[in-house]
mmCIF file of N, CA, C and O in Angstrom:
data_model
loop_
_atom_site.group_PDB
_atom_site.id
_atom_site.type_symbol
_atom_site.label_atom_id
_atom_site.label_comp_id
_atom_site.label_asym_id
_atom_site.label_seq_id
_atom_site.Cartn_x
_atom_site.Cartn_y
_atom_site.Cartn_z
ATOM 1 N N MET D 547 67.979 -130.485 1.521
ATOM 2 C CA MET D 547 68.703 -130.157 0.316
ATOM 3 C C MET D 547 69.425 -128.829 0.540
ATOM 4 O O MET D 547 68.834 -127.872 1.007
ATOM 5 N N THR D 548 70.705 -128.771 0.223
ATOM 6 C CA THR D 548 71.490 -127.550 0.404
ATOM 7 C C THR D 548 71.227 -126.569 -0.728
ATOM 8 O O THR D 548 70.625 -126.920 -1.752
ATOM 9 N N THR D 549 71.713 -125.370 -0.535
ATOM 10 C CA THR D 549 71.535 -124.336 -1.558
ATOM 11 C C THR D 549 72.192 -124.740 -2.866
ATOM 12 O O THR D 549 71.634 -124.529 -3.953
ATOM 13 N N GLY D 550 73.380 -125.335 -2.771
ATOM 14 C CA GLY D 550 74.071 -125.798 -3.981
ATOM 15 C C GLY D 550 73.273 -126.863 -4.705
ATOM 16 O O GLY D 550 73.183 -126.864 -5.947
ATOM 17 N N ASP D 551 72.698 -127.799 -3.937
ATOM 18 C CA ASP D 551 71.865 -128.842 -4.541
ATOM 19 C C ASP D 551 70.639 -128.242 -5.215
ATOM 20 O O ASP D 551 70.232 -128.676 -6.298
ATOM 21 N N GLU D 552 70.041 -127.249 -4.551
ATOM 22 C CA GLU D 552 68.860 -126.569 -5.118
ATOM 23 C C GLU D 552 69.211 -125.909 -6.446
ATOM 24 O O GLU D 552 68.460 -126.008 -7.415
ATOM 25 N N LEU D 553 70.362 -125.250 -6.474
ATOM 26 C CA LEU D 553 70.779 -124.563 -7.697
ATOM 27 C C LEU D 553 71.066 -125.567 -8.814
ATOM 28 O O LEU D 553 70.633 -125.377 -9.958
ATOM 29 N N ARG D 554 71.765 -126.665 -8.479
ATOM 30 C CA ARG D 554 72.037 -127.690 -9.493
ATOM 31 C C ARG D 554 70.737 -128.286 -10.034
ATOM 32 O O ARG D 554 70.591 -128.517 -11.230
ATOM 33 N N ALA D 555 69.773 -128.524 -9.148
ATOM 34 C CA ALA D 555 68.484 -129.074 -9.581
ATOM 35 C C ALA D 555 67.757 -128.093 -10.498
ATOM 36 O O ALA D 555 67.133 -128.497 -11.488
ATOM 37 N N ALA D 556 67.824 -126.805 -10.163
ATOM 38 C CA ALA D 556 67.164 -125.790 -10.998
ATOM 39 C C ALA D 556 67.804 -125.719 -12.380
ATOM 40 O O ALA D 556 67.106 -125.639 -13.401
ATOM 41 N N VAL D 557 69.125 -125.768 -12.429
ATOM 42 C CA VAL D 557 69.824 -125.723 -13.719
ATOM 43 C C VAL D 557 69.499 -126.969 -14.530
ATOM 44 O O VAL D 557 69.247 -126.900 -15.739
ATOM 45 N N SER D 558 69.485 -128.120 -13.860
ATOM 46 C CA SER D 558 69.162 -129.376 -14.542
ATOM 47 C C SER D 558 67.726 -129.347 -15.076
ATOM 48 O O SER D 558 67.467 -129.766 -16.210
ATOM 49 N N ALA D 559 66.808 -128.838 -14.273
ATOM 50 C CA ALA D 559 65.411 -128.748 -14.710
ATOM 51 C C ALA D 559 65.284 -127.806 -15.905
ATOM 52 O O ALA D 559 64.538 -128.077 -16.841
ATOM 53 N N ARG D 560 66.039 -126.740 -15.879
ATOM 54 C CA ARG D 560 65.994 -125.789 -16.995
ATOM 55 C C ARG D 560 66.493 -126.465 -18.274
ATOM 56 O O ARG D 560 65.914 -126.294 -19.327
ATOM 57 N N ARG D 561 67.559 -127.268 -18.150
ATOM 58 C CA ARG D 561 68.084 -127.984 -19.326
ATOM 59 C C ARG D 561 67.064 -128.998 -19.843
ATOM 60 O O ARG D 561 66.850 -129.118 -21.045
ATOM 61 N N ASP D 562 66.446 -129.730 -18.896
ATOM 62 C CA ASP D 562 65.491 -130.772 -19.288
ATOM 63 C C ASP D 562 64.221 -130.182 -19.898
ATOM 64 O O ASP D 562 63.676 -130.728 -20.854
ATOM 65 N N LEU D 563 63.740 -129.091 -19.320
ATOM 66 C CA LEU D 563 62.466 -128.518 -19.759
ATOM 67 C C LEU D 563 62.611 -127.587 -20.953
ATOM 68 O O LEU D 563 61.645 -127.339 -21.675
ATOM 69 N N GLY D 564 63.770 -127.018 -21.127
ATOM 70 C CA GLY D 564 63.981 -126.121 -22.257
ATOM 71 C C GLY D 564 63.785 -124.672 -21.875
ATOM 72 O O GLY D 564 63.298 -124.340 -20.790
ATOM 73 N N PRO D 565 64.136 -123.775 -22.786
ATOM 74 C CA PRO D 565 64.094 -122.342 -22.502
ATOM 75 C C PRO D 565 62.683 -121.796 -22.273
ATOM 76 O O PRO D 565 62.518 -120.774 -21.617
ATOM 77 N N GLU D 566 61.657 -122.487 -22.776
ATOM 78 C CA GLU D 566 60.296 -121.949 -22.595
ATOM 79 C C GLU D 566 59.845 -122.014 -21.125
ATOM 80 O O GLU D 566 58.935 -121.295 -20.718
ATOM 81 N N PHE D 567 60.488 -122.865 -20.311
ATOM 82 C CA PHE D 567 60.143 -122.958 -18.892
ATOM 83 C C PHE D 567 61.175 -122.271 -17.998
ATOM 84 O O PHE D 567 61.126 -122.386 -16.780
ATOM 85 N N GLU D 568 62.110 -121.569 -18.621
ATOM 86 C CA GLU D 568 63.189 -120.940 -17.856
ATOM 87 C C GLU D 568 62.665 -119.988 -16.787
ATOM 88 O O GLU D 568 63.103 -120.020 -15.635
ATOM 89 N N ASP D 569 61.699 -119.140 -17.135
ATOM 90 C CA ASP D 569 61.157 -118.183 -16.166
ATOM 91 C C ASP D 569 60.535 -118.898 -14.970
ATOM 92 O O ASP D 569 60.736 -118.496 -13.820
ATOM 93 N N ALA D 570 59.779 -119.958 -15.226
ATOM 94 C CA ALA D 570 59.128 -120.701 -14.140
ATOM 95 C C ALA D 570 60.162 -121.371 -13.241
ATOM 96 O O ALA D 570 60.019 -121.374 -12.004
ATOM 97 N N VAL D 571 61.208 -121.941 -13.837
ATOM 98 C CA VAL D 571 62.252 -122.603 -13.052
ATOM 99 C C VAL D 571 62.981 -121.582 -12.180
ATOM 100 O O VAL D 571 63.199 -121.813 -10.983
ATOM 101 N N VAL D 572 63.343 -120.458 -12.758
ATOM 102 C CA VAL D 572 64.045 -119.412 -12.004
ATOM 103 C C VAL D 572 63.160 -118.868 -10.888
ATOM 104 O O VAL D 572 63.596 -118.696 -9.751
ATOM 105 N N GLU D 573 61.896 -118.628 -11.192
ATOM 106 C CA GLU D 573 60.973 -118.109 -10.194
ATOM 107 C C GLU D 573 60.795 -119.092 -9.042
ATOM 108 O O GLU D 573 60.790 -118.710 -7.866
ATOM 109 N N SER D 574 60.671 -120.366 -9.366
ATOM 110 C CA SER D 574 60.540 -121.386 -8.337
ATOM 111 C C SER D 574 61.784 -121.441 -7.456
ATOM 112 O O SER D 574 61.695 -121.518 -6.228
ATOM 113 N N PHE D 575 62.950 -121.378 -8.082
ATOM 114 C CA PHE D 575 64.202 -121.394 -7.326
ATOM 115 C C PHE D 575 64.292 -120.179 -6.401
ATOM 116 O O PHE D 575 64.643 -120.299 -5.228
ATOM 117 N N LEU D 576 63.958 -119.006 -6.928
ATOM 118 C CA LEU D 576 64.035 -117.792 -6.120
ATOM 119 C C LEU D 576 63.041 -117.820 -4.958
ATOM 120 O O LEU D 576 63.350 -117.348 -3.861
ATOM 121 N N ASP D 577 61.855 -118.378 -5.173
ATOM 122 C CA ASP D 577 60.884 -118.518 -4.092
ATOM 123 C C ASP D 577 61.427 -119.398 -2.979
ATOM 124 O O ASP D 577 61.314 -119.074 -1.783
ATOM 125 N N ARG D 578 62.016 -120.540 -3.363
ATOM 126 C CA ARG D 578 62.585 -121.440 -2.356
ATOM 127 C C ARG D 578 63.720 -120.772 -1.604
ATOM 128 O O ARG D 578 63.844 -120.914 -0.388
ATOM 129 N N MET D 579 64.568 -120.041 -2.316
ATOM 130 C CA MET D 579 65.682 -119.354 -1.658
ATOM 131 C C MET D 579 65.164 -118.248 -0.738
ATOM 132 O O MET D 579 65.669 -118.056 0.367
ATOM 133 N N GLY D 580 64.145 -117.538 -1.173
ATOM 134 C CA GLY D 580 63.551 -116.500 -0.324
ATOM 135 C C GLY D 580 62.987 -117.083 0.957
ATOM 136 O O GLY D 580 63.181 -116.528 2.048
ATOM 137 N N ASN D 581 62.298 -118.219 0.832
ATOM 138 C CA ASN D 581 61.756 -118.877 2.022
ATOM 139 C C ASN D 581 62.870 -119.349 2.953
ATOM 140 O O ASN D 581 62.754 -119.248 4.178
ATOM 141 N N GLU D 582 63.941 -119.866 2.374
ATOM 142 C CA GLU D 582 65.076 -120.320 3.180
ATOM 143 C C GLU D 582 65.745 -119.156 3.900
ATOM 144 O O GLU D 582 66.090 -119.246 5.071
ATOM 145 N N ILE D 583 65.895 -118.036 3.212
ATOM 146 C CA ILE D 583 66.485 -116.844 3.831
ATOM 147 C C ILE D 583 65.600 -116.357 4.970
ATOM 148 O O ILE D 583 66.087 -116.044 6.061
ATOM 149 N N ASP D 584 64.292 -116.300 4.730
ATOM 150 C CA ASP D 584 63.358 -115.882 5.779
ATOM 151 C C ASP D 584 63.461 -116.786 7.000
ATOM 152 O O ASP D 584 63.481 -116.318 8.142
ATOM 153 N N ARG D 585 63.544 -118.093 6.762
ATOM 154 C CA ARG D 585 63.640 -119.043 7.876
ATOM 155 C C ARG D 585 64.917 -118.813 8.679
ATOM 156 O O ARG D 585 64.894 -118.775 9.914
ATOM 157 N N ARG D 586 66.029 -118.614 7.981
ATOM 158 C CA ARG D 586 67.306 -118.401 8.663
ATOM 159 C C ARG D 586 67.319 -117.085 9.445
ATOM 160 O O ARG D 586 67.841 -117.021 10.552
ATOM 161 N N VAL D 587 66.756 -116.042 8.856
ATOM 162 C CA VAL D 587 66.688 -114.758 9.553
ATOM 163 C C VAL D 587 65.834 -114.887 10.807
ATOM 164 O O VAL D 587 66.212 -114.415 11.883
ATOM 165 N N ASP D 588 64.686 -115.542 10.696
ATOM 166 C CA ASP D 588 63.823 -115.744 11.860
ATOM 167 C C ASP D 588 64.545 -116.522 12.954
ATOM 168 O O ASP D 588 64.421 -116.203 14.136
ATOM 169 N N GLU D 589 65.307 -117.536 12.554
ATOM 170 C CA GLU D 589 66.079 -118.324 13.518
ATOM 171 C C GLU D 589 67.093 -117.454 14.248
ATOM 172 O O GLU D 589 67.220 -117.516 15.466
ATOM 173 N N ARG D 590 67.816 -116.648 13.493
ATOM 174 C CA ARG D 590 68.847 -115.799 14.096
ATOM 175 C C ARG D 590 68.246 -114.737 14.995
ATOM 176 O O ARG D 590 68.783 -114.439 16.057
ATOM 177 N N VAL D 591 67.160 -114.156 14.567
ATOM 178 C CA VAL D 591 66.503 -113.147 15.408
ATOM 179 C C VAL D 591 66.041 -113.780 16.712
ATOM 180 O O VAL D 591 66.202 -113.207 17.791
ATOM 181 N N ALA D 592 65.488 -114.977 16.629
ATOM 182 C CA ALA D 592 65.039 -115.670 17.835
ATOM 183 C C ALA D 592 66.212 -115.994 18.754
ATOM 184 O O ALA D 592 66.085 -115.920 19.978
ATOM 185 N N GLN D 593 67.360 -116.338 18.188
ATOM 186 C CA GLN D 593 68.536 -116.642 19.004
ATOM 187 C C GLN D 593 69.116 -115.391 19.645
ATOM 188 O O GLN D 593 69.564 -115.433 20.779
ATOM 189 N N LEU D 594 69.114 -114.291 18.920
ATOM 190 C CA LEU D 594 69.732 -113.071 19.420
ATOM 191 C C LEU D 594 68.862 -112.314 20.411
ATOM 192 O O LEU D 594 69.380 -111.625 21.272
ATOM 193 N N THR D 595 67.553 -112.416 20.266
ATOM 194 C CA THR D 595 66.671 -111.594 21.097
ATOM 195 C C THR D 595 65.565 -112.397 21.772
ATOM 196 O O THR D 595 64.406 -112.019 21.708
ATOM 197 N N PRO D 596 65.892 -113.482 22.465
ATOM 198 C CA PRO D 596 64.806 -114.208 23.124
ATOM 199 C C PRO D 596 64.162 -113.388 24.239
ATOM 200 O O PRO D 596 62.980 -113.488 24.487
ATOM 201 N N GLU D 597 64.944 -112.529 24.883
ATOM 202 C CA GLU D 597 64.416 -111.710 25.969
ATOM 203 C C GLU D 597 63.653 -110.498 25.460
ATOM 204 O O GLU D 597 62.777 -110.001 26.129
ATOM 205 N N ALA D 598 63.990 -110.024 24.254
ATOM 206 C CA ALA D 598 63.325 -108.830 23.723
ATOM 207 C C ALA D 598 61.844 -109.088 23.505
ATOM 208 O O ALA D 598 61.008 -108.267 23.850
ATOM 209 N N GLY D 599 61.506 -110.218 22.929
ATOM 210 C CA GLY D 599 60.097 -110.547 22.719
ATOM 211 C C GLY D 599 59.358 -110.718 24.025
ATOM 212 O O GLY D 599 58.229 -110.294 24.191
ATOM 213 N N LYS D 600 60.026 -111.340 24.999
ATOM 214 C CA LYS D 600 59.412 -111.562 26.306
ATOM 215 C C LYS D 600 59.226 -110.240 27.041
ATOM 216 O O LYS D 600 58.194 -110.000 27.649
ATOM 217 N N ALA D 601 60.223 -109.347 26.965
ATOM 218 C CA ALA D 601 60.142 -108.065 27.655
ATOM 219 C C ALA D 601 59.028 -107.203 27.077
ATOM 220 O O ALA D 601 58.372 -106.475 27.803
ATOM 221 N N ALA D 602 58.823 -107.282 25.785
ATOM 222 C CA ALA D 602 57.784 -106.461 25.157
ATOM 223 C C ALA D 602 56.399 -106.872 25.638
ATOM 224 O O ALA D 602 55.495 -106.061 25.715
ATOM 225 N N ARG D 603 56.221 -108.138 26.000
ATOM 226 C CA ARG D 603 54.924 -108.611 26.450
ATOM 227 C C ARG D 603 54.728 -108.505 27.953
ATOM 228 O O ARG D 603 53.628 -108.635 28.436
ATOM 229 N N SER D 604 55.811 -108.304 28.721
ATOM 230 C CA SER D 604 55.685 -108.381 30.166
ATOM 231 C C SER D 604 55.406 -107.048 30.836
ATOM 232 O O SER D 604 55.337 -106.975 32.041
ATOM 233 N N GLY D 605 55.256 -105.979 30.090
ATOM 234 C CA GLY D 605 54.950 -104.687 30.675
ATOM 235 C C GLY D 605 56.211 -103.932 31.075
ATOM 236 O O GLY D 605 57.319 -104.290 30.693
ATOM 237 N N PRO D 606 56.046 -102.891 31.886
ATOM 238 C CA PRO D 606 57.182 -102.056 32.259
ATOM 239 C C PRO D 606 58.202 -102.831 33.103
ATOM 240 O O PRO D 606 57.830 -103.652 33.932
ATOM 241 N N THR D 607 59.476 -102.517 32.898
ATOM 242 C CA THR D 607 60.530 -103.164 33.672
ATOM 243 C C THR D 607 60.676 -102.475 35.023
ATOM 244 O O THR D 607 60.140 -101.380 35.237
ATOM 245 N N GLU D 608 61.434 -103.094 35.904
ATOM 246 C CA GLU D 608 61.683 -102.491 37.214
ATOM 247 C C GLU D 608 62.411 -101.160 37.059
ATOM 248 O O GLU D 608 62.141 -100.213 37.791
ATOM 249 N N GLY D 609 63.336 -101.080 36.097
ATOM 250 C CA GLY D 609 64.052 -99.831 35.851
ATOM 251 C C GLY D 609 63.124 -98.710 35.407
ATOM 252 O O GLY D 609 63.274 -97.560 35.816
ATOM 253 N N GLN D 610 62.159 -99.060 34.560
ATOM 254 C CA GLN D 610 61.194 -98.051 34.109
ATOM 255 C C GLN D 610 60.305 -97.593 35.260
ATOM 256 O O GLN D 610 59.995 -96.404 35.377
ATOM 257 N N ARG D 611 59.919 -98.519 36.100
ATOM 258 C CA ARG D 611 59.097 -98.148 37.260
ATOM 259 C C ARG D 611 59.869 -97.217 38.199
ATOM 260 O O ARG D 611 59.329 -96.249 38.718
ATOM 261 N N LEU D 612 61.153 -97.565 38.427
ATOM 262 C CA LEU D 612 61.992 -96.739 39.295
ATOM 263 C C LEU D 612 62.179 -95.349 38.697
ATOM 264 O O LEU D 612 62.083 -94.341 39.407
ATOM 265 N N ALA D 613 62.413 -95.275 37.389
ATOM 266 C CA ALA D 613 62.586 -93.979 36.727
ATOM 267 C C ALA D 613 61.327 -93.129 36.862
ATOM 268 O O ALA D 613 61.409 -91.930 37.152
ATOM 269 N N LEU D 614 60.165 -93.734 36.673
ATOM 270 C CA LEU D 614 58.918 -92.985 36.825
ATOM 271 C C LEU D 614 58.753 -92.485 38.253
ATOM 272 O O LEU D 614 58.344 -91.346 38.475
ATOM 273 N N ALA D 615 59.086 -93.318 39.224
ATOM 274 C CA ALA D 615 58.971 -92.906 40.625
ATOM 275 C C ALA D 615 59.896 -91.728 40.926
ATOM 276 O O ALA D 615 59.496 -90.754 41.584
ATOM 277 N N ILE D 616 61.126 -91.784 40.434
ATOM 278 C CA ILE D 616 62.085 -90.695 40.678
ATOM 279 C C ILE D 616 61.615 -89.408 40.010
ATOM 280 O O ILE D 616 61.630 -88.336 40.634
ATOM 281 N N VAL D 617 61.185 -89.509 38.758
ATOM 282 C CA VAL D 617 60.698 -88.324 38.044
ATOM 283 C C VAL D 617 59.459 -87.766 38.737
ATOM 284 O O VAL D 617 59.315 -86.552 38.909
ATOM 285 N N SER D 618 58.568 -88.641 39.176
ATOM 286 C CA SER D 618 57.336 -88.198 39.845
ATOM 287 C C SER D 618 57.645 -87.456 41.137
ATOM 288 O O SER D 618 57.071 -86.396 41.413
ATOM 289 N N MET D 619 58.546 -88.016 41.946
ATOM 290 C CA MET D 619 58.890 -87.363 43.207
ATOM 291 C C MET D 619 59.582 -86.024 42.960
ATOM 292 O O MET D 619 59.315 -85.038 43.657
ATOM 293 N N SER D 620 60.461 -85.996 41.956
ATOM 294 C CA SER D 620 61.154 -84.743 41.640
ATOM 295 C C SER D 620 60.165 -83.686 41.166
ATOM 296 O O SER D 620 60.205 -82.532 41.607
ATOM 297 N N LEU D 621 59.277 -84.081 40.269
ATOM 298 C CA LEU D 621 58.264 -83.154 39.761
ATOM 299 C C LEU D 621 57.357 -82.683 40.897
ATOM 300 O O LEU D 621 57.045 -81.492 41.005
ATOM 301 N N GLY D 622 56.965 -83.602 41.748
ATOM 302 C CA GLY D 622 56.112 -83.239 42.883
ATOM 303 C C GLY D 622 56.792 -82.265 43.823
ATOM 304 O O GLY D 622 56.184 -81.291 44.284
ATOM 305 N N ALA D 623 58.074 -82.498 44.106
ATOM 306 C CA ALA D 623 58.809 -81.603 45.003
ATOM 307 C C ALA D 623 58.951 -80.214 44.392
ATOM 308 O O ALA D 623 58.732 -79.199 45.066
ATOM 309 N N VAL D 624 59.311 -80.153 43.105
ATOM 310 C CA VAL D 624 59.465 -78.856 42.435
ATOM 311 C C VAL D 624 58.137 -78.115 42.394
ATOM 312 O O VAL D 624 58.060 -76.912 42.689
ATOM 313 N N MET D 625 57.085 -78.812 42.027
ATOM 314 C CA MET D 625 55.766 -78.157 41.944
ATOM 315 C C MET D 625 55.287 -77.700 43.327
ATOM 316 O O MET D 625 54.655 -76.653 43.452
ATOM 317 N N THR D 626 55.598 -78.479 44.355
ATOM 318 C CA THR D 626 55.229 -78.077 45.717
ATOM 319 C C THR D 626 55.934 -76.779 46.081
ATOM 320 O O THR D 626 55.308 -75.849 46.626
ATOM 321 N N LEU D 627 57.237 -76.685 45.787
ATOM 322 C CA LEU D 627 57.983 -75.452 46.079
ATOM 323 C C LEU D 627 57.440 -74.275 45.280
ATOM 324 O O LEU D 627 57.244 -73.181 45.821
ATOM 325 N N VAL D 628 57.199 -74.482 43.988
ATOM 326 C CA VAL D 628 56.698 -73.394 43.137
ATOM 327 C C VAL D 628 55.347 -72.903 43.641
ATOM 328 O O VAL D 628 55.126 -71.689 43.788
ATOM 329 N N LEU D 629 54.454 -73.815 43.913
ATOM 330 C CA LEU D 629 53.114 -73.422 44.359
ATOM 331 C C LEU D 629 53.134 -72.823 45.761
ATOM 332 O O LEU D 629 52.364 -71.909 46.064
ATOM 333 N N ALA D 630 54.025 -73.294 46.619
ATOM 334 C CA ALA D 630 54.116 -72.743 47.975
ATOM 335 C C ALA D 630 54.637 -71.301 47.923
ATOM 336 O O ALA D 630 54.123 -70.426 48.635
ATOM 337 N N PHE D 631 55.651 -71.049 47.112
ATOM 338 C CA PHE D 631 56.191 -69.684 46.998
ATOM 339 C C PHE D 631 55.215 -68.743 46.305
ATOM 340 O O PHE D 631 55.255 -67.540 46.509
ATOM 341 N N ALA D 632 54.320 -69.280 45.485
ATOM 342 C CA ALA D 632 53.347 -68.443 44.775
ATOM 343 C C ALA D 632 52.039 -68.329 45.558
ATOM 344 O O ALA D 632 51.071 -67.773 45.051
ATOM 345 N N ASP D 633 52.015 -68.845 46.771
ATOM 346 C CA ASP D 633 50.802 -68.850 47.601
ATOM 347 C C ASP D 633 49.616 -69.472 46.863
ATOM 348 O O ASP D 633 48.490 -68.972 46.925
ATOM 349 N N ARG D 634 49.872 -70.539 46.166
ATOM 350 C CA ARG D 634 48.819 -71.256 45.430
ATOM 351 C C ARG D 634 48.751 -72.688 45.937
ATOM 352 O O ARG D 634 48.674 -73.633 45.160
ATOM 353 N N THR D 635 48.779 -72.868 47.226
ATOM 354 C CA THR D 635 48.827 -74.207 47.802
ATOM 355 C C THR D 635 47.579 -75.030 47.490
ATOM 356 O O THR D 635 47.601 -76.255 47.629
ATOM 357 N N SER D 636 46.519 -74.393 47.063
ATOM 358 C CA SER D 636 45.315 -75.154 46.703
ATOM 359 C C SER D 636 45.577 -76.051 45.482
ATOM 360 O O SER D 636 44.898 -77.063 45.304
ATOM 361 N N GLY D 637 46.560 -75.697 44.674
ATOM 362 C CA GLY D 637 46.886 -76.498 43.503
ATOM 363 C C GLY D 637 47.691 -77.752 43.836
ATOM 364 O O GLY D 637 47.828 -78.656 43.012
ATOM 365 N N LEU D 638 48.227 -77.834 45.054
ATOM 366 C CA LEU D 638 49.022 -79.000 45.448
ATOM 367 C C LEU D 638 48.219 -80.288 45.379
ATOM 368 O O LEU D 638 48.736 -81.333 44.972
ATOM 369 N N PHE D 639 46.979 -80.214 45.770
ATOM 370 C CA PHE D 639 46.127 -81.403 45.742
ATOM 371 C C PHE D 639 46.078 -81.983 44.330
ATOM 372 O O PHE D 639 46.263 -83.187 44.131
ATOM 373 N N TRP D 640 45.871 -81.123 43.325
ATOM 374 C CA TRP D 640 45.731 -81.591 41.950
ATOM 375 C C TRP D 640 47.052 -82.115 41.387
ATOM 376 O O TRP D 640 47.072 -83.088 40.639
ATOM 377 N N VAL D 641 48.153 -81.469 41.747
ATOM 378 C CA VAL D 641 49.472 -81.933 41.295
ATOM 379 C C VAL D 641 49.735 -83.336 41.822
ATOM 380 O O VAL D 641 50.078 -84.256 41.058
ATOM 381 N N TRP D 642 49.583 -83.519 43.126
ATOM 382 C CA TRP D 642 49.878 -84.824 43.720
ATOM 383 C C TRP D 642 48.859 -85.877 43.288
ATOM 384 O O TRP D 642 49.216 -87.046 43.088
ATOM 385 N N LEU D 643 47.607 -85.485 43.119
ATOM 386 C CA LEU D 643 46.609 -86.434 42.633
ATOM 387 C C LEU D 643 46.987 -86.913 41.232
ATOM 388 O O LEU D 643 46.918 -88.113 40.941
ATOM 389 N N GLY D 644 47.405 -86.009 40.368
ATOM 390 C CA GLY D 644 47.829 -86.384 39.017
ATOM 391 C C GLY D 644 49.014 -87.334 39.046
ATOM 392 O O GLY D 644 49.060 -88.333 38.307
ATOM 393 N N ILE D 645 49.979 -87.056 39.899
ATOM 394 C CA ILE D 645 51.155 -87.925 40.018
ATOM 395 C C ILE D 645 50.743 -89.310 40.506
ATOM 396 O O ILE D 645 51.202 -90.332 39.982
ATOM 397 N N ILE D 646 49.871 -89.368 41.479
ATOM 398 C CA ILE D 646 49.408 -90.659 42.013
ATOM 399 C C ILE D 646 48.659 -91.446 40.947
ATOM 400 O O ILE D 646 48.864 -92.652 40.771
ATOM 401 N N VAL D 647 47.790 -90.780 40.199
ATOM 402 C CA VAL D 647 47.010 -91.461 39.159
ATOM 403 C C VAL D 647 47.925 -92.002 38.058
ATOM 404 O O VAL D 647 47.789 -93.159 37.644
ATOM 405 N N VAL D 648 48.873 -91.182 37.591
ATOM 406 C CA VAL D 648 49.782 -91.634 36.535
ATOM 407 C C VAL D 648 50.589 -92.843 37.003
ATOM 408 O O VAL D 648 50.706 -93.846 36.300
ATOM 409 N N ASN D 649 51.146 -92.771 38.207
ATOM 410 C CA ASN D 649 51.922 -93.891 38.739
ATOM 411 C C ASN D 649 51.051 -95.119 38.945
ATOM 412 O O ASN D 649 51.479 -96.244 38.675
ATOM 413 N N GLY D 650 49.846 -94.918 39.411
ATOM 414 C CA GLY D 650 48.943 -96.050 39.620
ATOM 415 C C GLY D 650 48.592 -96.757 38.324
ATOM 416 O O GLY D 650 48.635 -97.988 38.234
ATOM 417 N N ILE D 651 48.269 -95.994 37.302
ATOM 418 C CA ILE D 651 47.933 -96.584 36.003
ATOM 419 C C ILE D 651 49.147 -97.295 35.409
ATOM 420 O O ILE D 651 49.047 -98.426 34.930
ATOM 421 N N TYR D 652 50.293 -96.657 35.457
ATOM 422 C CA TYR D 652 51.505 -97.236 34.865
ATOM 423 C C TYR D 652 51.881 -98.539 35.567
ATOM 424 O O TYR D 652 52.248 -99.515 34.931
ATOM 425 N N ASN D 653 51.778 -98.567 36.872
ATOM 426 C CA ASN D 653 52.188 -99.747 37.636
ATOM 427 C C ASN D 653 51.094 -100.799 37.749
ATOM 428 O O ASN D 653 51.354 -101.905 38.203
ATOM 429 N N SER D 654 49.896 -100.493 37.315
ATOM 430 C CA SER D 654 48.829 -101.504 37.347
ATOM 431 C C SER D 654 49.047 -102.563 36.261
ATOM 432 O O SER D 654 48.472 -103.635 36.324
ATOM 433 N N ASN D 655 49.905 -102.276 35.286
ATOM 434 C CA ASN D 655 50.223 -103.216 34.209
ATOM 435 C C ASN D 655 51.270 -104.219 34.643
ATOM 436 O O ASN D 655 51.722 -105.005 33.831
ATOM 437 N N LYS D 656 51.661 -104.200 35.885
ATOM 438 C CA LYS D 656 52.752 -105.054 36.374
ATOM 439 C C LYS D 656 52.388 -106.520 36.206
ATOM 440 O O LYS D 656 51.453 -107.017 36.810
ATOM 441 N N LYS D 657 53.165 -107.221 35.336
ATOM 442 C CA LYS D 657 52.917 -108.640 35.080
ATOM 443 C C LYS D 657 54.102 -109.482 35.482
ATOM 444 O O LYS D 657 54.058 -110.683 35.402
ATOM 445 N N SER D 658 55.225 -108.849 35.805
ATOM 446 C CA SER D 658 56.416 -109.645 36.116
ATOM 447 C C SER D 658 56.520 -109.967 37.569
ATOM 448 O O SER D 658 55.784 -109.567 38.395
#
């Protein structure tokens, strides 16, 4: 049944039932229209973003993994230089261990 048919049926029901049932008829019509709108929106969202739902469940993307690797190497290199110039080379172990642990945890979620 189309929206126009639904509206005609609601108006006809209101005429047949009388003004005392007007609120119930209007409420019923609005509920059906709300459900129809929800269904159409869900359909459109599914058509527009089939990959978005899949990507959200599949874990980090290759681009995200690459970005983390680049940031990790850059941070590691900078921290190595800073600690080497400050004669605090004992801290290098902890810096690199932290980078390895973060990358390991992040990439252990790899499902793709």
